JSON list of C-alpha atoms in Angstrom, two decimals:
[
{"chain": "A", "resi": 1346, "resn": "MET", "atom": "CA", "xyz": [7.54, -4.61, 1.01]},
{"chain": "A", "resi": 1347, "resn": "ALA", "atom": "CA", "xyz": [4.45, -3.29, 2.92]},
{"chain": "A", "resi": 1348, "resn": "ARG", "atom": "CA", "xyz": [3.71, 0.33, 3.33]},
{"chain": "A", "resi": 1349, "resn": "GLU", "atom": "CA", "xyz": [4.14, 0.01, 7.15]},
{"chain": "A", "resi": 1350, "resn": "GLU", "atom": "CA", "xyz": [7.73, -0.80, 6.53]},
{"chain": "A", "resi": 1351, "resn": "LEU", "atom": "CA", "xyz": [8.45, 2.68, 4.84]},
{"chain": "A", "resi": 1352, "resn": "THR", "atom": "CA", "xyz": [9.10, 5.97, 6.48]},
{"chain": "A", "resi": 1353, "resn": "ARG", "atom": "CA", "xyz": [6.88, 8.65, 4.90]},
{"chain": "A", "resi": 1354, "resn": "LEU", "atom": "CA", "xyz": [8.92, 11.77, 4.37]},
{"chain": "A", "resi": 1355, "resn": "THR", "atom": "CA", "xyz": [6.28, 13.98, 2.72]},
{"chain": "A", "resi": 1356, "resn": "GLY", "atom": "CA", "xyz": [2.59, 14.66, 3.14]},
{"chain": "A", "resi": 1357, "resn": "ASN", "atom": "CA", "xyz": [2.42, 14.12, 6.86]},
{"chain": "A", "resi": 1358, "resn": "GLY", "atom": "CA", "xyz": [0.17, 17.06, 7.67]},
{"chain": "A", "resi": 1359, "resn": "ASN", "atom": "CA", "xyz": [2.79, 19.77, 6.85]},
{"chain": "A", "resi": 1360, "resn": "GLY", "atom": "CA", "xyz": [1.19, 20.39, 3.48]},
{"chain": "A", "resi": 1361, "resn": "ASN", "atom": "CA", "xyz": [1.15, 17.80, 0.74]},
{"chain": "A", "resi": 1362, "resn": "GLY", "atom": "CA", "xyz": [3.74, 19.30, -1.50]},
{"chain": "A", "resi": 1363, "resn": "ASN", "atom": "CA", "xyz": [1.39, 19.83, -4.28]},
{"chain": "A", "resi": 1364, "resn": "GLY", "atom": "CA", "xyz": [0.11, 23.17, -3.27]},
{"chain": "A", "resi": 1365, "resn": "ASN", "atom": "CA", "xyz": [-3.58, 22.56, -2.86]},
{"chain": "A", "resi": 1366, "resn": "GLY", "atom": "CA", "xyz": [-3.54, 21.97, 0.91]},
{"chain": "A", "resi": 1367, "resn": "THR", "atom": "CA", "xyz": [-5.77, 18.89, 0.83]},
{"chain": "A", "resi": 1368, "resn": "CYS", "atom": "CA", "xyz": [-4.50, 15.31, 0.83]},
{"chain": "A", "resi": 1369, "resn": "GLY", "atom": "CA", "xyz": [-6.10, 11.99, 1.41]},
{"chain": "A", "resi": 1370, "resn": "LYS", "atom": "CA", "xyz": [-4.37, 9.39, 3.56]},
{"chain": "A", "resi": 1371, "resn": "ASP", "atom": "CA", "xyz": [-2.62, 7.62, 0.70]},
{"chain": "A", "resi": 1372, "resn": "ASP", "atom": "CA", "xyz": [-3.40, 9.53, -2.51]},
{"chain": "A", "resi": 1373, "resn": "CYS", "atom": "CA", "xyz": [-0.88, 12.23, -2.81]},
{"chain": "A", "resi": 1374, "resn": "PRO", "atom": "CA", "xyz": [2.51, 12.30, -4.52]},
{"chain": "A", "resi": 1375, "resn": "ASN", "atom": "CA", "xyz": [4.90, 11.22, -1.78]},
{"chain": "A", "resi": 1376, "resn": "VAL", "atom": "CA", "xyz": [8.46, 10.21, -1.05]},
{"chain": "A", "resi": 1377, "resn": "TYR", "atom": "CA", "xyz": [9.13, 7.24, 1.27]},
{"chain": "A", "resi": 1378, "resn": "ARG", "atom": "CA", "xyz": [12.46, 5.97, 2.69]},
{"chain": "A", "resi": 1379, "resn": "THR", "atom": "CA", "xyz": [13.17, 2.28, 3.19]},
{"chain": "A", "resi": 1380, "resn": "ALA", "atom": "CA", "xyz": [15.09, 0.69, 5.95]},
{"chain": "A", "resi": 1381, "resn": "SER", "atom": "CA", "xyz": [17.99, 0.14, 3.62]},
{"chain": "A", "resi": 1382, "resn": "GLY", "atom": "CA", "xyz": [18.06, 3.85, 2.87]},
{"chain": "A", "resi": 1383, "resn": "SER", "atom": "CA", "xyz": [16.60, 3.76, -0.71]},
{"chain": "A", "resi": 1384, "resn": "PHE", "atom": "CA", "xyz": [13.59, 5.77, -1.76]},
{"chain": "A", "resi": 1385, "resn": "VAL", "atom": "CA", "xyz": [10.06, 4.81, -2.96]},
{"chain": "A", "resi": 1386, "resn": "ILE", "atom": "CA", "xyz": [8.26, 7.46, -4.96]},
{"chain": "A", "resi": 1387, "resn": "GLN", "atom": "CA", "xyz": [4.44, 7.66, -5.29]},
{"chain": "A", "resi": 1388, "resn": "GLY", "atom": "CA", "xyz": [3.08, 9.82, -8.10]},
{"chain": "A", "resi": 1389, "resn": "GLU", "atom": "CA", "xyz": [1.32, 10.01, -11.26]},
{"chain": "A", "resi": 1390, "resn": "LEU", "atom": "CA", "xyz": [2.39, 7.41, -13.90]},
{"chain": "A", "resi": 1391, "resn": "SER", "atom": "CA", "xyz": [4.40, 9.00, -16.67]},
{"chain": "A", "resi": 1392, "resn": "GLN", "atom": "CA", "xyz": [4.64, 7.84, -20.22]},
{"chain": "A", "resi": 1393, "resn": "ALA", "atom": "CA", "xyz": [7.66, 10.02, -21.02]},
{"chain": "A", "resi": 1394, "resn": "PHE", "atom": "CA", "xyz": [9.49, 7.04, -22.39]},
{"chain": "A", "resi": 1395, "resn": "THR", "atom": "CA", "xyz": [9.32, 3.24, -22.26]},
{"chain": "A", "resi": 1396, "resn": "THR", "atom": "CA", "xyz": [11.30, 1.74, -19.36]},
{"chain": "A", "resi": 1397, "resn": "PRO", "atom": "CA", "xyz": [12.87, -1.64, -19.18]},
{"chain": "A", "resi": 1398, "resn": "GLU", "atom": "CA", "xyz": [10.67, -4.56, -17.88]},
{"chain": "A", "resi": 1399, "resn": "GLY", "atom": "CA", "xyz": [10.22, -4.21, -14.09]},
{"chain": "A", "resi": 1400, "resn": "GLU", "atom": "CA", "xyz": [10.64, -0.39, -14.06]},
{"chain": "A", "resi": 1401, "resn": "GLY", "atom": "CA", "xyz": [8.34, 2.44, -14.20]},
{"chain": "A", "resi": 1402, "resn": "LEU", "atom": "CA", "xyz": [8.19, 6.18, -14.22]},
{"chain": "A", "resi": 1403, "resn": "VAL", "atom": "CA", "xyz": [6.29, 8.47, -11.88]},
{"chain": "A", "resi": 1404, "resn": "GLU", "atom": "CA", "xyz": [5.98, 12.24, -11.97]},
{"chain": "A", "resi": 1405, "resn": "ILE", "atom": "CA", "xyz": [5.82, 14.17, -8.77]},
{"chain": "A", "resi": 1406, "resn": "PRO", "atom": "CA", "xyz": [6.01, 17.92, -8.16]},
{"chain": "A", "resi": 1407, "resn": "GLU", "atom": "CA", "xyz": [9.21, 19.71, -7.32]},
{"chain": "A", "resi": 1408, "resn": "SER", "atom": "CA", "xyz": [7.83, 20.84, -4.06]},
{"chain": "A", "resi": 1409, "resn": "VAL", "atom": "CA", "xyz": [7.37, 17.17, -2.93]},
{"chain": "A", "resi": 1410, "resn": "LEU", "atom": "CA", "xyz": [11.04, 16.55, -3.48]},
{"chain": "A", "resi": 1411, "resn": "ARG", "atom": "CA", "xyz": [11.88, 19.82, -1.74]},
{"chain": "A", "resi": 1412, "resn": "GLU", "atom": "CA", "xyz": [9.87, 18.61, 1.49]},
{"chain": "A", "resi": 1413, "resn": "ALA", "atom": "CA", "xyz": [11.61, 15.29, 1.47]},
{"chain": "A", "resi": 1414, "resn": "VAL", "atom": "CA", "xyz": [15.01, 17.06, 1.32]},
{"chain": "A", "resi": 1415, "resn": "ARG", "atom": "CA", "xyz": [14.04, 19.40, 4.24]},
{"chain": "A", "resi": 1416, "resn": "VAL", "atom": "CA", "xyz": [12.73, 16.39, 6.31]},
{"chain": "A", "resi": 1417, "resn": "LEU", "atom": "CA", "xyz": [16.02, 14.55, 5.69]},
{"chain": "A", "resi": 1418, "resn": "GLY", "atom": "CA", "xyz": [18.09, 17.75, 6.70]},
{"chain": "A", "resi": 1419, "resn": "TRP", "atom": "CA", "xyz": [19.99, 17.79, 3.52]}
]
């Protein structure tokens, strides 16, 4: 799936959700929505535990999730 196929819910110029006010084009923790309604999360890799093959863990600030929820109107 290409990035262009995703709807970016966070980090769109309304702050980046991590509190520092600066964000490059693609380098912030972000939440994206797919056409099917699922979510793709971009964040720092986490080593909290070992996931099954084909899965991974990312860590994002709470504020990024709050921004995504706000954008979705939940």
